[in-house]
CSV table of C-alpha atoms in Angstrom, one decimal:
chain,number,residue,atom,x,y,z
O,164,UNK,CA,-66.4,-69.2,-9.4
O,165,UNK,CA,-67.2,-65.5,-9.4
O,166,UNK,CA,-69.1,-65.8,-6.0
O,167,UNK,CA,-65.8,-67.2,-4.8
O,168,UNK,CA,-64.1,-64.2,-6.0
O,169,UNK,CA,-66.9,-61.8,-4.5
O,170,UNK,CA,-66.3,-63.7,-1.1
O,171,UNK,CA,-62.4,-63.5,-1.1
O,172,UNK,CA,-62.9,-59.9,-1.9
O,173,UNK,CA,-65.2,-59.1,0.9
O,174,UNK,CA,-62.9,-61.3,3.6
O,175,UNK,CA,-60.3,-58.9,2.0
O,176,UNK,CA,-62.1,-55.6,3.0
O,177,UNK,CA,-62.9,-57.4,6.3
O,178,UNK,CA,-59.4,-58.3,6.7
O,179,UNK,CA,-58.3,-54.4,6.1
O,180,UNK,CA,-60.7,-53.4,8.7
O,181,UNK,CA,-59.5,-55.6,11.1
O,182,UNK,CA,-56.1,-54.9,11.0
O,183,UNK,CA,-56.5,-51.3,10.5
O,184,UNK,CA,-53.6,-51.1,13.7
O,185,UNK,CA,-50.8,-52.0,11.3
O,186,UNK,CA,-52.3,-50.3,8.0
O,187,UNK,CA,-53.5,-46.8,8.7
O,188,UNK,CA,-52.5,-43.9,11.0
O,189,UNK,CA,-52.5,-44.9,14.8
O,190,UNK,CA,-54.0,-41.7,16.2
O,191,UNK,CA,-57.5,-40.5,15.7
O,192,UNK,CA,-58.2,-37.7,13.3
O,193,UNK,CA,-59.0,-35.5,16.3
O,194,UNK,CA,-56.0,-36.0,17.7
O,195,UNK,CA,-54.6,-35.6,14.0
O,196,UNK,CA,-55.9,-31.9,14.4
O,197,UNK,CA,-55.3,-30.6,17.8
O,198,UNK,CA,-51.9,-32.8,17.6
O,199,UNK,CA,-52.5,-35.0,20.6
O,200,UNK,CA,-52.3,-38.2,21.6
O,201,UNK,CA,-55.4,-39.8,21.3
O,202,UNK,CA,-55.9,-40.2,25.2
O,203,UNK,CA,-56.2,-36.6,25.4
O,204,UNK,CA,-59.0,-36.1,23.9
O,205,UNK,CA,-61.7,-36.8,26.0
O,206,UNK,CA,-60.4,-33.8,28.1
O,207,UNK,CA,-60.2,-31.8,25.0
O,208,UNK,CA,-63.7,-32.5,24.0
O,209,UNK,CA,-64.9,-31.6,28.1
O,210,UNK,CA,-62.9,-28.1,27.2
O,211,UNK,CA,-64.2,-27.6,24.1
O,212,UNK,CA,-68.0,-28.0,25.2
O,213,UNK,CA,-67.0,-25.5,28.5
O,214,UNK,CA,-66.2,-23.0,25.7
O,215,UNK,CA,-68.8,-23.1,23.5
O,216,UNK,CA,-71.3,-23.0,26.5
O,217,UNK,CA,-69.2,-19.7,27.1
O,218,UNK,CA,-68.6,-18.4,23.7
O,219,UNK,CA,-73.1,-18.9,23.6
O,220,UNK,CA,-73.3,-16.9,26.4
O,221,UNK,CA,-70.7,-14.3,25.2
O,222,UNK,CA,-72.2,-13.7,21.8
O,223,UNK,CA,-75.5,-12.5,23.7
O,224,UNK,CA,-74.1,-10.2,25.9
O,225,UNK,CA,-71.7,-8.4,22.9
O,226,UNK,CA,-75.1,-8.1,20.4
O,227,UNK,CA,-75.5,-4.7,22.7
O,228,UNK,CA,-71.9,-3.6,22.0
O,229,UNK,CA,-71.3,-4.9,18.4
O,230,UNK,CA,-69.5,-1.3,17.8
O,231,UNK,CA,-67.0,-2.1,20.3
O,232,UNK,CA,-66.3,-5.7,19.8
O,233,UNK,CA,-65.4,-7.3,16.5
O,234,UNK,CA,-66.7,-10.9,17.2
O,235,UNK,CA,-65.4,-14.0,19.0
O,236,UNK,CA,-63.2,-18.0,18.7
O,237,UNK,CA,-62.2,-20.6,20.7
O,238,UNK,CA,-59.1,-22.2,21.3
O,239,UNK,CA,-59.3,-25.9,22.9
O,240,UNK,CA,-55.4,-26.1,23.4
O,241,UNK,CA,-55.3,-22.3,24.9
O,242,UNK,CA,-58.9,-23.2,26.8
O,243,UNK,CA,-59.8,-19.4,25.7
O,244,UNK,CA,-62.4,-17.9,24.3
O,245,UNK,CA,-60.7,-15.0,22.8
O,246,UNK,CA,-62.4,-11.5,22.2
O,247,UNK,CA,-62.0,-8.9,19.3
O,248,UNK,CA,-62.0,-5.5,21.5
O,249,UNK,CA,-62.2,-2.0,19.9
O,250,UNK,CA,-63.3,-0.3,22.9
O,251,UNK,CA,-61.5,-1.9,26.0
O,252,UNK,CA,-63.7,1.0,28.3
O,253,UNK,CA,-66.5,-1.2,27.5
O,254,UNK,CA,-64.0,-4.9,29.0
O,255,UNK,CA,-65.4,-4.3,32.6
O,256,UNK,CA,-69.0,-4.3,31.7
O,257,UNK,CA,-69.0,-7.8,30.2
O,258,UNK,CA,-66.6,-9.2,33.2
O,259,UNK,CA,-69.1,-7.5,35.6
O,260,UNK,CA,-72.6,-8.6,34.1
O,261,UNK,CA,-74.4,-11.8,36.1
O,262,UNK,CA,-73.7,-14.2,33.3
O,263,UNK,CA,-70.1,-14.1,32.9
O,264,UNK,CA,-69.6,-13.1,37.1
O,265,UNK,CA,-72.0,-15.4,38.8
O,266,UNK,CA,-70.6,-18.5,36.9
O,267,UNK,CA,-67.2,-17.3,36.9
O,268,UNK,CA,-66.5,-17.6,33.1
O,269,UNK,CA,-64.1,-14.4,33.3
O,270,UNK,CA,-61.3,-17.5,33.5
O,271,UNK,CA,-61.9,-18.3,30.3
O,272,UNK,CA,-62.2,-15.0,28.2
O,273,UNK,CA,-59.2,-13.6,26.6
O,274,UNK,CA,-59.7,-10.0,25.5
O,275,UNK,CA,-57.5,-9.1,21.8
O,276,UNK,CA,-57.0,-6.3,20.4
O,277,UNK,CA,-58.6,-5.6,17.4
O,278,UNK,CA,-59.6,-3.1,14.5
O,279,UNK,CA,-62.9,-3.8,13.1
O,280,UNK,CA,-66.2,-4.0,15.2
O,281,UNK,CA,-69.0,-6.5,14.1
O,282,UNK,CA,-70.9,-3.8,13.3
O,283,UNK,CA,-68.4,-2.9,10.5
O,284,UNK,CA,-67.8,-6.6,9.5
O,285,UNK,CA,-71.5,-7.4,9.1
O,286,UNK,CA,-71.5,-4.0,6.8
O,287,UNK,CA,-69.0,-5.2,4.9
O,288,UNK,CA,-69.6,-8.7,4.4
O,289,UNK,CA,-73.9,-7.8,3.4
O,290,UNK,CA,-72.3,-5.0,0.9
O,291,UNK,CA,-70.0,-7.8,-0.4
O,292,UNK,CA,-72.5,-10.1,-0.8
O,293,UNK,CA,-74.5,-7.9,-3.0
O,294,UNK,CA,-71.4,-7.6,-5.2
O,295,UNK,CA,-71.1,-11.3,-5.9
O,296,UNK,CA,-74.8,-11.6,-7.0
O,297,UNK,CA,-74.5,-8.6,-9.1
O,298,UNK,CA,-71.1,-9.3,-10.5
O,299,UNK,CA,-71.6,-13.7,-10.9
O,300,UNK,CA,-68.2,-14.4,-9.9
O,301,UNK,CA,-66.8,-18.0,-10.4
O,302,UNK,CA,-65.2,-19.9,-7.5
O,303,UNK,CA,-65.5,-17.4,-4.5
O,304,UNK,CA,-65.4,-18.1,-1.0
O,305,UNK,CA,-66.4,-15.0,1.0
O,306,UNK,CA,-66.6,-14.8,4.9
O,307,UNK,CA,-66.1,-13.2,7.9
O,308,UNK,CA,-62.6,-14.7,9.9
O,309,UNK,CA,-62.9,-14.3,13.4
O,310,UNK,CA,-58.8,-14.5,13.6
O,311,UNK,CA,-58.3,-12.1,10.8
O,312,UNK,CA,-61.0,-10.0,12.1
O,313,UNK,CA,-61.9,-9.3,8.6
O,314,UNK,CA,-63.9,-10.3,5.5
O,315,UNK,CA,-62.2,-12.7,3.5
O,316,UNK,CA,-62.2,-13.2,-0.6
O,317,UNK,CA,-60.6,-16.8,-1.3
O,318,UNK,CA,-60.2,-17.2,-5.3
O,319,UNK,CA,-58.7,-19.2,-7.5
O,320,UNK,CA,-58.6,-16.4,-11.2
O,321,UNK,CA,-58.3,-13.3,-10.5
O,322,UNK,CA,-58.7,-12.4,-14.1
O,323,UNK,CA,-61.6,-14.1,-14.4
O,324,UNK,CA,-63.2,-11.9,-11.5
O,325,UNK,CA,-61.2,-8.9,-11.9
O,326,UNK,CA,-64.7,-6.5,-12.3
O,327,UNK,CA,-65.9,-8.1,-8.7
O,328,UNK,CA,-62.4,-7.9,-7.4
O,329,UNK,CA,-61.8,-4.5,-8.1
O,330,UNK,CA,-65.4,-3.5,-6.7
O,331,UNK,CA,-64.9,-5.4,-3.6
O,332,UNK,CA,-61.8,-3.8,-2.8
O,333,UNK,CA,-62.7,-0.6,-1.2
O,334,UNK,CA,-64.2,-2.9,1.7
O,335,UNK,CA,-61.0,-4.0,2.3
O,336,UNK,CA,-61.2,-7.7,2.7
O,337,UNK,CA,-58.4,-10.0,3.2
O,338,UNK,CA,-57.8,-11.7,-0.5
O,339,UNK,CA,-56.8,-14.8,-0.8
O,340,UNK,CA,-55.6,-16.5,-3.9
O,341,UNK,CA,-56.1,-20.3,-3.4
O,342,UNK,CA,-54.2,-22.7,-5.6
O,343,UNK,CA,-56.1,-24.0,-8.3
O,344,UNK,CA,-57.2,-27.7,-7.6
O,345,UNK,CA,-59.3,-30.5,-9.3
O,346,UNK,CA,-63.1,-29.6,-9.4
O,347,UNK,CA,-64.9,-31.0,-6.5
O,348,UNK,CA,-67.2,-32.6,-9.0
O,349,UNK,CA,-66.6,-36.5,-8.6
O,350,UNK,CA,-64.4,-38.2,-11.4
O,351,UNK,CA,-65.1,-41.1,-13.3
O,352,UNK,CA,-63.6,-44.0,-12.0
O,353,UNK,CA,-60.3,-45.1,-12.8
O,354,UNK,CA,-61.2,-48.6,-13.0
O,355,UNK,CA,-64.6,-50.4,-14.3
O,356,UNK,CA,-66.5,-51.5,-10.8
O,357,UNK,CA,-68.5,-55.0,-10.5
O,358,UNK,CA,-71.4,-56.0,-9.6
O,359,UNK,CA,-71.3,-57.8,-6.9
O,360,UNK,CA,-72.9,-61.0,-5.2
O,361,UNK,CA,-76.3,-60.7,-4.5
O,362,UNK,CA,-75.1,-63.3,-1.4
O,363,UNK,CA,-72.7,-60.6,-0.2
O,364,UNK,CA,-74.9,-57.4,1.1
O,365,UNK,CA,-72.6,-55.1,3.5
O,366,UNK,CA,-74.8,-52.9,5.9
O,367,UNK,CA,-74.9,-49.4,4.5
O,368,UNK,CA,-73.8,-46.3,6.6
O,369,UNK,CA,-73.1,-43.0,6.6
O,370,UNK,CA,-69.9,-42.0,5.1
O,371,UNK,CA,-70.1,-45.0,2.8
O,372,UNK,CA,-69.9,-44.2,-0.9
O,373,UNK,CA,-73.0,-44.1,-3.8
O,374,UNK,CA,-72.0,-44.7,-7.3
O,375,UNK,CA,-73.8,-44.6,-10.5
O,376,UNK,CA,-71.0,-46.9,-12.4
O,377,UNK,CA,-69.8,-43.6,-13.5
O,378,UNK,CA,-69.6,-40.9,-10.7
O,379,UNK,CA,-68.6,-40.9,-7.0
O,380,UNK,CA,-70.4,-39.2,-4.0
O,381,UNK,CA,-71.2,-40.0,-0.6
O,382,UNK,CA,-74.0,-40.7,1.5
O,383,UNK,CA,-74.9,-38.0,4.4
O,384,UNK,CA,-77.4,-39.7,6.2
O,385,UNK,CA,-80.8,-41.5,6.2
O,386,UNK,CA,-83.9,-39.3,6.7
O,387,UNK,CA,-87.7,-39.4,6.5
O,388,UNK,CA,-90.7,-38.1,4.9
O,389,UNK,CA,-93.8,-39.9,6.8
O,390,UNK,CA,-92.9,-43.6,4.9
O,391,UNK,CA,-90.7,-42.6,2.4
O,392,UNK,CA,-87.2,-42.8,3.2
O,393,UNK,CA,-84.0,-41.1,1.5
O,394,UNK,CA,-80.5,-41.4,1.8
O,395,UNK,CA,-79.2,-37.1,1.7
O,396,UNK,CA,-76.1,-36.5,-0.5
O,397,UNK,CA,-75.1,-33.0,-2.3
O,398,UNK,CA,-77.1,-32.2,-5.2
O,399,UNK,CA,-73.9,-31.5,-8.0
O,400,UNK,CA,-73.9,-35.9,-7.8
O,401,UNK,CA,-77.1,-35.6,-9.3
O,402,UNK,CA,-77.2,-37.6,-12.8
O,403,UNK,CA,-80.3,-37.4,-14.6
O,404,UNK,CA,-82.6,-41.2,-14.9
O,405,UNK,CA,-79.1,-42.9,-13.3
O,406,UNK,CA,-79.9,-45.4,-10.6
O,407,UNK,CA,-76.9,-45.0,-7.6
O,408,UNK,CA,-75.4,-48.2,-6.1
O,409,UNK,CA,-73.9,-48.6,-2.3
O,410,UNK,CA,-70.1,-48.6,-2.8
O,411,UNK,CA,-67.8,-49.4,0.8
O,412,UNK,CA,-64.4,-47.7,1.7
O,413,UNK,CA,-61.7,-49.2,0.1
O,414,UNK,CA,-63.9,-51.4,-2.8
O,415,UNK,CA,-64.4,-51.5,-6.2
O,416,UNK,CA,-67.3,-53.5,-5.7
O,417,UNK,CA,-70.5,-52.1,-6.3
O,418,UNK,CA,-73.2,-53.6,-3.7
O,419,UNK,CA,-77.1,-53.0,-3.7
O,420,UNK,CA,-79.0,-50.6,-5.8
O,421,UNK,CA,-80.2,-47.7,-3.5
O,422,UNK,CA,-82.7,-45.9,-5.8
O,423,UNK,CA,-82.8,-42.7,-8.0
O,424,UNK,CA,-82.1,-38.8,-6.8
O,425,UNK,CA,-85.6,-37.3,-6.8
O,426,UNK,CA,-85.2,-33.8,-8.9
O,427,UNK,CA,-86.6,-31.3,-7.0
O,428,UNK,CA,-86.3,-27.1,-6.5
O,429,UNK,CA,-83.9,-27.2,-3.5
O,430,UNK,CA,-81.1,-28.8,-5.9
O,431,UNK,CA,-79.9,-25.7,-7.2
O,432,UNK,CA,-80.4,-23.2,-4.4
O,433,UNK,CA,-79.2,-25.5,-1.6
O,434,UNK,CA,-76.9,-28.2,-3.4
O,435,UNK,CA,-78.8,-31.0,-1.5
O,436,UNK,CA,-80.4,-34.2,-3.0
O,437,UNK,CA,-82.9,-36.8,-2.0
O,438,UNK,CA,-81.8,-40.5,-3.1
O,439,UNK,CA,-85.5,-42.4,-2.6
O,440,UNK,CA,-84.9,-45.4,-1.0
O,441,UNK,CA,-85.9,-48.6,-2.8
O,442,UNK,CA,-87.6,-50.8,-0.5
O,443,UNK,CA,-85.1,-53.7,-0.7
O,444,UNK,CA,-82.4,-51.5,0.1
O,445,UNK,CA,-84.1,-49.8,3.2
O,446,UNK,CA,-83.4,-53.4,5.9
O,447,UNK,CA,-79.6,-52.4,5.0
O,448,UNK,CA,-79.3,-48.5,6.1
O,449,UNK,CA,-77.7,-47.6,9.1
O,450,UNK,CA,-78.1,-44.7,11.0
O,451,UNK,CA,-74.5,-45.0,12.2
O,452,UNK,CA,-71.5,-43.1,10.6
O,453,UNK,CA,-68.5,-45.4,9.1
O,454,UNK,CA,-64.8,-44.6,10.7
O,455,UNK,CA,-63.5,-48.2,10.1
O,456,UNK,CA,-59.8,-46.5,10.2
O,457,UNK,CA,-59.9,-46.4,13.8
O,458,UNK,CA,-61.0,-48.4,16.4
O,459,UNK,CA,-64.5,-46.5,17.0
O,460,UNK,CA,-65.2,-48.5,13.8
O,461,UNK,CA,-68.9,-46.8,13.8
O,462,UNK,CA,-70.3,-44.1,15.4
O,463,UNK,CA,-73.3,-43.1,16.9
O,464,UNK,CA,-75.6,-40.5,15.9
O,465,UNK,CA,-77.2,-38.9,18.7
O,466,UNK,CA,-78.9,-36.2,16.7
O,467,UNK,CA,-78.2,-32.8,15.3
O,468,UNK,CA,-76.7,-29.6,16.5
O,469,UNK,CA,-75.5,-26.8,14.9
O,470,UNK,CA,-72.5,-24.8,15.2
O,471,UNK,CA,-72.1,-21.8,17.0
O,472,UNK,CA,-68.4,-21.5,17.4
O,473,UNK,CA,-65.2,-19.8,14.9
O,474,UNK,CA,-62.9,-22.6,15.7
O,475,UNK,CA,-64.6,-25.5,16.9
O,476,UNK,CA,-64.0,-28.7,15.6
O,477,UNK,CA,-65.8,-30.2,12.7
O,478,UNK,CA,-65.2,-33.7,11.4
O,479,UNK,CA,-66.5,-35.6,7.8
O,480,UNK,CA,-67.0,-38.9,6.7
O,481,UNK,CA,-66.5,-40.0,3.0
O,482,UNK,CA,-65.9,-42.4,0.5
O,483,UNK,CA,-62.2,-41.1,-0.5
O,484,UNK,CA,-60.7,-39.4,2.4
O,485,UNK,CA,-62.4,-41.0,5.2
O,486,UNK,CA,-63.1,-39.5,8.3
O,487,UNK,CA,-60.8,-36.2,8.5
O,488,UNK,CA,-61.0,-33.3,11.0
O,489,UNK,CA,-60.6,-29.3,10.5
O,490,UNK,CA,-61.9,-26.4,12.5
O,491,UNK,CA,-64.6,-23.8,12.2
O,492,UNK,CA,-63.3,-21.0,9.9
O,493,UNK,CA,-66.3,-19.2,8.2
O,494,UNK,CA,-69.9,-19.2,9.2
O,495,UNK,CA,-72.9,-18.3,7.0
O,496,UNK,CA,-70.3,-18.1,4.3
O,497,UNK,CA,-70.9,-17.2,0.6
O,498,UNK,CA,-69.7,-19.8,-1.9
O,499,UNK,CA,-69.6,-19.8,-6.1
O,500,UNK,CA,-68.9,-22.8,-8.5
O,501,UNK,CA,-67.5,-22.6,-11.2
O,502,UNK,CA,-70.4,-22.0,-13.2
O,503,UNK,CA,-70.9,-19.1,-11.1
O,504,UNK,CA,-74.2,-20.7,-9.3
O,505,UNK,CA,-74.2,-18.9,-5.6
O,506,UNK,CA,-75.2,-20.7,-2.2
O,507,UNK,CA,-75.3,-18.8,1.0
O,508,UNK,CA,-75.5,-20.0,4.6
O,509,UNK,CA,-72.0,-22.8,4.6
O,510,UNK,CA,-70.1,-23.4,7.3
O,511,UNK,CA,-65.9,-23.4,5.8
O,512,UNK,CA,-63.9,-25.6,7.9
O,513,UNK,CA,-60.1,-26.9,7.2
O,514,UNK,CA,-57.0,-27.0,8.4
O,515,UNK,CA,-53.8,-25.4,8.2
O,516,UNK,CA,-52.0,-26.8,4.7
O,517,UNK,CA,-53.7,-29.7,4.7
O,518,UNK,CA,-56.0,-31.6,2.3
O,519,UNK,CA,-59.0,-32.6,4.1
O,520,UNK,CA,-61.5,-33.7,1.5
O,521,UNK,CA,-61.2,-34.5,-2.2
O,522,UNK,CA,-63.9,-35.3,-4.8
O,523,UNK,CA,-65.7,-38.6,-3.9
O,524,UNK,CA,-66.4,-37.2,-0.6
O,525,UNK,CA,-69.3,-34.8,-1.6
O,526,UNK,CA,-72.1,-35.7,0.3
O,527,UNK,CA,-70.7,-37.2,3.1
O,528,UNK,CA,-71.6,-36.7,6.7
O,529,UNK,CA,-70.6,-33.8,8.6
O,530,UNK,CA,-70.1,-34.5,12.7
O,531,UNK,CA,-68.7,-33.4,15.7
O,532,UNK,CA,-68.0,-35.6,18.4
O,533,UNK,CA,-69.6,-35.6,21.9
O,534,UNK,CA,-68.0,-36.7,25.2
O,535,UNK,CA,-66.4,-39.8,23.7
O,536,UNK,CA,-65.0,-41.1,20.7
O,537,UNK,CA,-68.3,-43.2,19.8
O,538,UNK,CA,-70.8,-40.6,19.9
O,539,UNK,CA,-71.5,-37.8,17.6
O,540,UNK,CA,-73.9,-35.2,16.7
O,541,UNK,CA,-74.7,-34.5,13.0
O,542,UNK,CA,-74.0,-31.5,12.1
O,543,UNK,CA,-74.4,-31.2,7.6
O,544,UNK,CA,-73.2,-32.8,4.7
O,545,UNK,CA,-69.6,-32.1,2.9
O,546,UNK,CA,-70.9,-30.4,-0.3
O,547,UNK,CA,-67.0,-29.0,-1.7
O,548,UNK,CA,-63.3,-27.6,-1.2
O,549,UNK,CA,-61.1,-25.7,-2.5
O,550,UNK,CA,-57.6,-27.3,-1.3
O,551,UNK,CA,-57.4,-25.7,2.4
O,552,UNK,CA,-60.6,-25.1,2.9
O,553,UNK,CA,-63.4,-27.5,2.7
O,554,UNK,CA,-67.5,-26.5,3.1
O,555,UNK,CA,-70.0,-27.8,4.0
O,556,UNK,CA,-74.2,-27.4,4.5
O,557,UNK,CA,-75.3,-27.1,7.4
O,558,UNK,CA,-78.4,-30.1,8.9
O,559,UNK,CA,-81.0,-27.6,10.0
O,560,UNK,CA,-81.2,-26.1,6.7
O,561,UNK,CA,-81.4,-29.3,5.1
O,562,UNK,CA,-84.2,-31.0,7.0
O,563,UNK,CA,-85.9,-27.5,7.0
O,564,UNK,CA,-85.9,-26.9,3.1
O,565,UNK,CA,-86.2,-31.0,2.5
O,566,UNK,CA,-89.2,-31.0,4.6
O,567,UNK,CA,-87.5,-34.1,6.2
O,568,UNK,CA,-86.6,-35.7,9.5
O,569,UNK,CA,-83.1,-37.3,10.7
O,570,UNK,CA,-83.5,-41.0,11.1
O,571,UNK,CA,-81.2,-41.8,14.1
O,572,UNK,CA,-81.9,-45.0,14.8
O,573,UNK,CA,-81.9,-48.6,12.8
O,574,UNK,CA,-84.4,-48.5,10.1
């Protein structure tokens, strides 16, 4: 009888996925973002790339003018790269050097007026930074905003960090007073999950969710260490001797038993953990990402790149939100928790007034798409939000520090 159920409740979930048409939203979450129809994008993505190629080739040429230029962004829908200018005497040297004139990228550039160099938002983000590891605050977001053209100080109580608030001011940052939210930390589940079916074993992807009967997080993606093999999720879903489980979208079944998070030093510094793989588990990993919302169902991994851009599009997969879309906001950001612990070196990405992430999704994998709708680069794991703004850590650090490599293709 209770296979029967197991069965029925797995032709349900099939059923779901199948029929996603009538059920979910019709456009992709990319198109979601840039507010396009999803036949669009395909050109968006060709603009995009054209502007990051650009924007690479821009950031070069303006680290021998940093004084005069405060930084640049892209904007796909404008097909701009736009530039923070201080000094516009200094304009007709970057439109005149070989790289921008010989392969005529002047079309593209977009010169803004501005009133802080680099130089002076580099200053004042370092001096900033020094105040949040002498001062401890709790729940800070700090980075430089391209768009702002300014430091910017997200909280949630000022009370709580008026000593570092009042410090921080006479850099002038933008402040920010987010509304409070739910921790990112995962909640208990509302309902008591089963066991399920040992004749019922779903393949296991990224973007699926882990659970330890208790706690929710997500699974980044499958990596390497010679022959031992991990599943990467954020370290805060670490629970001490628990055993995790492979938990689909839209199940309260629990499925096979991946393993244990190996402790290690990297936890707390990086807020990355290692699930070791138990061997019976390892035949059912896939190096693909879930998106069974839409009808790229599950997406290819073709490697890792990292993110160079302030509004370029980044994209996450996970257990409670599924796959959602925001843009670049803040690189090499500063982050606190609650307990005041300080990471360095996120990437803050979101979108205007919207909800991108919630807890459940910690952990999950961190893309942006290629040339089509079926191919992606990896690009981190979703480690936290704070309602607008979502972060996450970025790949190279993680196989760097993790000493391990990306597994991108069947195990």
């Amino acid at each position: 009888m209770s296979n029967i159920y197991f069965l029925l409740n797995t032709l349900l979930l099939l059923f779901f996925t199948l029929n996603k048409q009538s059920l979910v939203l019709t456009r992709e979450a990319l198109a979601e973002l840039w507010n396009v129809n999803d036949a669009e994008i395909p050109n968006l993505l060709a603009i995009e790339e054209q502007l990051i190629i650009v924007d690479r080739t821009l950031q070069l040429l303006l680290e021998s003018y940093e004084s005069s230029f405060g930084g640049t962004y892209i904007d796909v829908k404008k097909e701009k790269v736009l530039i923070n200018t201080i000094d516009f005497s200094k304009v007709p040297i970057i439109l005149n050097s070989p790289e921008i004139k010989l392969n005529n990228y002047s079309r593209f550039l977009d010169f803004v007026p501005a009133e802080r160099s680099f130089t002076k938002l580099k200053y004042n983000l370092i001096k900033i930074s020094d105040l949040i590891k002498k001062y401890r605050p709790s729940e800070i977001q700090c980075y430089i905003d391209m768009k702002l053209n300014n430091v910017v100080i997200g909280y949630t109580n000022k009370y709580r960090n008026r000593k570092f608030i009042k410090s921080a001011e006479k850099y002038n940052p933008n402040f920010i007073q987010q509304r409070n939210s739910d921790s990112e930390d995962e909640k208990p589940k509302a309902f008591q999950a089963q066991i399920a079916s040992r004749d019922i074993i779903p393949k296991i992807f990224n973007g699926d969710g882990i659970t330890t009967l208790e706690y929710d997080c997500s699974i980044g993606f499958p990596a390497r260490n010679n022959d031992l093999i991990y599943i990467v999720t954020a370290a805060h879903c670490y629970k001490e001797n628990k055993l995790y489980y492979h938990i689909p979208w839209n199940s309260n079944i629990v499925y096979t038993q991946l393993g244990q998070m190996v402790k290690s030093e990297h936890m707390y510094e990086y807020d990355f953990g290692l699930i070791k793989i138990d061997e019976n588990a390892t035949k059912l990993i896939s190096a693909r990402i879930r998106n069974t919302d839409s009808e790229y169902a599950e997406l290819n991994v073709e490697g890792g790149r990292i993110i160079t851009s302030h509004g370029a599009h980044v994209c996450k997969s996970g257990l409670t939100t599924h796959v959602t879309c925001g843009y670049a906001v803040g690189l090499n950001a500063i982050v606190t928790y609650i307990n005041s612990k300080i990471v360095e070196n996120l990437v803050l990405y979101g979108k205007d007034n919207s909800i991108i992430s919630k807890g459940g999704d910690s952990g999950g994998s961190v893309f942006s798409y290629l040339q089509t709708l079926s191919n992606v680069s990896l690009i981190g794991i979703h480690i936290g939000r704070s309602i607008d703004l979502s972060t996450y850590l970025p790949l190279d650090l993680i196989l760097s520090k993790g000493e391990i490599e990306l597994v991108k293709t069947p195990l």
